[in-house]
XYZ file of C-alpha atoms in Angstrom:
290
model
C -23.897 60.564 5.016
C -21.090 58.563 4.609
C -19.526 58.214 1.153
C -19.913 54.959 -0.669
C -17.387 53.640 -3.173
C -17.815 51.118 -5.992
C -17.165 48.223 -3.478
C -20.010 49.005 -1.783
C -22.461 48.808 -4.328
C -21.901 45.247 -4.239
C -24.107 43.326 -2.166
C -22.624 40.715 -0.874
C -24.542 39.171 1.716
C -22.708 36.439 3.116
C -19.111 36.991 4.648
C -16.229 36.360 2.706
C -14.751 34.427 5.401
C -17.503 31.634 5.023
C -17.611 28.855 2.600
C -19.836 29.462 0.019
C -20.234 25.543 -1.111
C -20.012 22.741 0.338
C -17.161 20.314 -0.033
C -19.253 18.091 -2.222
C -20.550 20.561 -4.444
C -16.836 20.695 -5.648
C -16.495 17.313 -6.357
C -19.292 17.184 -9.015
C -18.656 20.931 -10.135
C -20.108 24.276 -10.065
C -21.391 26.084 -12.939
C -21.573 29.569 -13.687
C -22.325 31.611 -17.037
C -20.524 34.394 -18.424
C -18.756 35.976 -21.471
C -15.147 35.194 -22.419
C -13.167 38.323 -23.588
C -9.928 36.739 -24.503
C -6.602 35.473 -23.016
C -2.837 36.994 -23.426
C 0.908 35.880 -22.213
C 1.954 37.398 -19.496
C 5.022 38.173 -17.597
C 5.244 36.338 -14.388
C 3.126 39.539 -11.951
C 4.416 40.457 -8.791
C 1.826 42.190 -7.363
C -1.966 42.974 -7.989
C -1.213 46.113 -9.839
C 0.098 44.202 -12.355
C -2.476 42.077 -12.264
C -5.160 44.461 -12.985
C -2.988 46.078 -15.952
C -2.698 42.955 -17.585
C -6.294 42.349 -17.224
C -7.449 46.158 -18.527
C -4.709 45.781 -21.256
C -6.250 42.478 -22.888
C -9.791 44.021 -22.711
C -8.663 47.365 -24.635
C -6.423 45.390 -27.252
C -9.719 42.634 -28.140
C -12.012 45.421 -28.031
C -9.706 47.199 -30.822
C -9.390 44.396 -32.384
C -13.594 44.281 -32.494
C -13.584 40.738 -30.980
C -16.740 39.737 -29.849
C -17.265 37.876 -26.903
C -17.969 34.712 -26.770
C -20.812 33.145 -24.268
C -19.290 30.170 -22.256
C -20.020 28.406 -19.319
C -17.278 27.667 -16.308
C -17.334 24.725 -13.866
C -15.255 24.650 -10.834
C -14.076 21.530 -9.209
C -11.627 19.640 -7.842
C -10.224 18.878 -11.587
C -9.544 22.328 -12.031
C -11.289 25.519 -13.845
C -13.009 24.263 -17.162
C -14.112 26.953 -19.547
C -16.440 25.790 -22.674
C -18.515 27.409 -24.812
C -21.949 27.482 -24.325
C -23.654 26.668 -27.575
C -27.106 25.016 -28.211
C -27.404 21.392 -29.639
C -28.727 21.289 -33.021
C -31.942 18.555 -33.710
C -29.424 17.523 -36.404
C -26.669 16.368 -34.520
C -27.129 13.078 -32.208
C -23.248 13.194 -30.588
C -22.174 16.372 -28.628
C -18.416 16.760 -28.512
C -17.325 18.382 -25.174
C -14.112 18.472 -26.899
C -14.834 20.808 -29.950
C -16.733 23.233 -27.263
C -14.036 23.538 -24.624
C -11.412 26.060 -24.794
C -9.602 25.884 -21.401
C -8.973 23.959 -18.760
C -6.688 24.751 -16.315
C -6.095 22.509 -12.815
C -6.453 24.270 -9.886
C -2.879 23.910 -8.652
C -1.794 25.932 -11.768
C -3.781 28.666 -10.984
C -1.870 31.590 -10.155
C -4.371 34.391 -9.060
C -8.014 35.329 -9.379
C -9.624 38.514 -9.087
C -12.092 41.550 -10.201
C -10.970 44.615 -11.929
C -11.851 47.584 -8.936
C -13.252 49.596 -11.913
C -15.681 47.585 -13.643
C -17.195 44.774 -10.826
C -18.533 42.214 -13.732
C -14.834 41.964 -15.090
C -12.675 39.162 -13.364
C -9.927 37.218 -14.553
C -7.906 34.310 -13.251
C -3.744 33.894 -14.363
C -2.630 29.976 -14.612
C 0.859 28.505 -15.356
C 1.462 26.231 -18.564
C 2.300 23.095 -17.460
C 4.623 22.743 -20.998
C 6.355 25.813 -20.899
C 5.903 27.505 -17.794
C 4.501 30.418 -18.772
C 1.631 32.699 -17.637
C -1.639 33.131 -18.843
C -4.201 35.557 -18.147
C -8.034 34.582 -18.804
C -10.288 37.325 -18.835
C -13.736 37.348 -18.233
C -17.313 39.251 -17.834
C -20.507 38.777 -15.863
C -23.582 39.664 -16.276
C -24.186 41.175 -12.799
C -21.452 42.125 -10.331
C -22.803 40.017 -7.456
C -22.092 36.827 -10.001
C -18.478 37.875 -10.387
C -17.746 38.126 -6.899
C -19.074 34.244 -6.995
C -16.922 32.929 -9.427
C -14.126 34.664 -7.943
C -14.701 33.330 -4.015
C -15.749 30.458 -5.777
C -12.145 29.794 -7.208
C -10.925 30.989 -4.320
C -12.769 28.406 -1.772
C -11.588 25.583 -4.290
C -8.034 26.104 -3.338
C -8.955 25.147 0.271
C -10.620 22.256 -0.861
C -7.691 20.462 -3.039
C -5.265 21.514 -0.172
C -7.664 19.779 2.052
C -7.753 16.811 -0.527
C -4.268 16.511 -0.547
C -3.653 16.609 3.051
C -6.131 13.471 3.367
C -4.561 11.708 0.869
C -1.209 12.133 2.069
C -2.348 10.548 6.112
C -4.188 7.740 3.787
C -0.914 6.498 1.825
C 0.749 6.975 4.910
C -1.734 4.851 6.949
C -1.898 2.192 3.526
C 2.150 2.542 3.856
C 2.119 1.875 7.853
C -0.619 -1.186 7.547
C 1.388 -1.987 4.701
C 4.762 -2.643 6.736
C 2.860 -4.411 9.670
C 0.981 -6.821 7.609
C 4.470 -7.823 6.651
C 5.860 -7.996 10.012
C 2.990 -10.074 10.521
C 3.853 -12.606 8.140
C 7.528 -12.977 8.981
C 6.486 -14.835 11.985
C 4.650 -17.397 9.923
C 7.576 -18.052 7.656
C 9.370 -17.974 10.443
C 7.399 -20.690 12.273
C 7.301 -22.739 9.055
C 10.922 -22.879 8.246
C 14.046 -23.380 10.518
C 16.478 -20.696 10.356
C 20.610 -22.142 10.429
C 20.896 -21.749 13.987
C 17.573 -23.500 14.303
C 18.612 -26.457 11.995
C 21.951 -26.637 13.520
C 20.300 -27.056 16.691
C 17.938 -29.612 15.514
C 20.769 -31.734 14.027
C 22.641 -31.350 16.541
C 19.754 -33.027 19.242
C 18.968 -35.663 16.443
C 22.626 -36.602 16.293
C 22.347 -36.532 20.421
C 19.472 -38.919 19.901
C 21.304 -41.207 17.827
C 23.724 -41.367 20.328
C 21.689 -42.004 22.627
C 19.381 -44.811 21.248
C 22.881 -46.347 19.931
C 24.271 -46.167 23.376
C 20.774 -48.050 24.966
C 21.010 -50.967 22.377
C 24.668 -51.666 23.185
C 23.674 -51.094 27.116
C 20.888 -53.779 26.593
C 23.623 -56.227 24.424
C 26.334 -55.330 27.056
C 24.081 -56.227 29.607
C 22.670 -60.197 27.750
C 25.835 -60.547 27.729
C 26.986 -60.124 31.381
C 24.337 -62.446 32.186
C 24.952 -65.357 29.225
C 28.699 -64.645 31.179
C 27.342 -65.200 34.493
C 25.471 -68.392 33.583
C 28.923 -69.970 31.675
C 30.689 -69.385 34.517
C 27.984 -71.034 36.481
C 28.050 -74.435 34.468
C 24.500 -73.130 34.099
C 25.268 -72.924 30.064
C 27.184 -75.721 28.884
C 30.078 -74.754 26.404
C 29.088 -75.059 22.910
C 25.275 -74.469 23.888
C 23.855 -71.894 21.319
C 20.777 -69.331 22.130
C 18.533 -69.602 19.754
C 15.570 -66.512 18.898
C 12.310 -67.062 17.932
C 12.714 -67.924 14.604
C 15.142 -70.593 15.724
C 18.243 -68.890 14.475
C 21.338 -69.095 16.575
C 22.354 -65.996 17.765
C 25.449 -67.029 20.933
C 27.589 -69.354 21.596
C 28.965 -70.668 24.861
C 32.587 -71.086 24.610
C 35.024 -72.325 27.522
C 36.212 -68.677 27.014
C 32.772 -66.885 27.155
C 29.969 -66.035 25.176
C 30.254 -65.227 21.261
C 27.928 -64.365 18.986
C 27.516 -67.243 16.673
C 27.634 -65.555 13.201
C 29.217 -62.122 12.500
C 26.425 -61.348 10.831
C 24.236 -61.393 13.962
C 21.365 -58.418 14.315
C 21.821 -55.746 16.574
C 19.414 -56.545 19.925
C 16.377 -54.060 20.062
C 14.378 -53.387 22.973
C 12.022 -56.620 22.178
C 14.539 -58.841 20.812
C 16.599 -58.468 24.345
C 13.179 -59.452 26.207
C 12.809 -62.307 24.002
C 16.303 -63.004 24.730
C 15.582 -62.706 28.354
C 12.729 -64.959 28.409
C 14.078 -67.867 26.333
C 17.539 -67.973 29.061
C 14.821 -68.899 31.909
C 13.091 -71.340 29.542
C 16.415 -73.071 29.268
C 17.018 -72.539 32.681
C 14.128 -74.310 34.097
C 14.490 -76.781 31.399
């Protein structure tokens, strides 16, 4: 018959290597009752040998010391390992302070170690880091049945998975927020981009107005040039007398016939546009066929 040790005695059904909760059940908490023995400093441990002594040496010193233990409940979640004693509400009092009743609470990335002492199965302890001062300190604990300290301890175990899960999703979501981020802008550059000129782009656009202006200054003195080729061409004719003025529209003289060409008759003449030199146009063959 093979020999059993104390590990053995302890049933634990399901295999270590399984989850015991789900991922939700850490995100609301998980509670378990036990008794709190007491919590010491500690040097930083380098293996689980010191562990353990640590954890036997802070039973023996508050059992000396005739320090009862006190009956608290623990929750484990994703906010970390919160100890609090477990007291009953009096009819008296109508507000319950959770903050007179807690004692500990430690997040779950300051957790150093958890485990069970080999000699007595109900006695587990966990070893966090102060966040002020960086020092260690170990939390001791007992269970009422061995089976529940095994629990708590896989328990606190499994939550480490979970943050480090946590964290890894958070990390490809501000990266994803980060990489939307960046082409939501490169997005928008386009539409500033269509809605204002750059220099290049307003250089270019002055430079085609002035080419426009050129050009539409060039046509109206093509269109006078050419009036006046033709008021030439009659003069030379006889066909216009000298002194014979063109008159527009209006009835304003705008030429002259001289003996030496044509003139315009004031120097204060307008310009010709497009539908003054067809006006133009049609009042020379009016006088013509007059």
């Amino acid at each position: 018959m093979p020999v059993r040790n104390r590990y053995n005695l302890v049933d634990d059904v399901a295999d270590s290597r399984l989850p015991l909760h789900s991922e939700e059940a850490y995100q609301h908490g998980i509670s378990f009752q036990a008794k709190y023995v007491g919590s010491l400093d500690v040097p930083r441990p380098n293996s689980r040998m010191e562990i353990v002594a640590s954890m036997r040496r802070i039973r023996y010193e508050f059992k000396a010391k005739n320090i009862k233990k006190k009956k608290v409940s623990i929750v484990v979640s994703v906010d970390g390992v919160k100890v609090s004693l477990r007291k009953k509400q009096k009819r008296k009092e109508w507000t319950w302070d959770e903050s007179k009743m807690l004692i500990m609470h430690d997040p779950i990335y300051r957790i150093f170690y958890v485990s069970h002492d080999s000699q007595d199965l109900k006695i587990f302890s966990y070893i966090a880091r102060d966040g002020s001062n960086n020092s260690f300190r170990c939390n001791v604990f007992k269970s009422k049945k061995k089976t529940q300290a095994m629990r708590i301890v896989r328990t606190v175990g499994q939550a480490f998975e979970v943050c480090h899960k946590l964290s890894l999703q958070h990390a490809e979501q501000d990266a994803d927020g980060q990489a939307d981020g960046e082409s939501d802008k490169s997005m928008d550059k386009p539409s500033s981009h269509d809605g204002k000129l750059t220099g290049a782009e307003q250089e270019e656009v002055g430079e085609s107005g002035k080419h426009g202006g050129e050009d539409s200054v060039v046509g109206v003195s093509l269109r006078e040039k050419a009036v006046s080729e033709i008021l030439q061409s009659l003069a030379e004719l006889n066909v216009v007398k000298p002194g014979q003025t063109i008159m527009d529209i209006d009835g304003k003289s705008v030429f002259t016939v001289t003996s030496q060409g044509i003139s315009p008759s004031s120097p204060c003449s307008p310009s010709l546009t497009p539908l003054a030199s067809q006006h133009y146009l049609q009042l020379l063959q009016q006088q013509l066929q007059q």
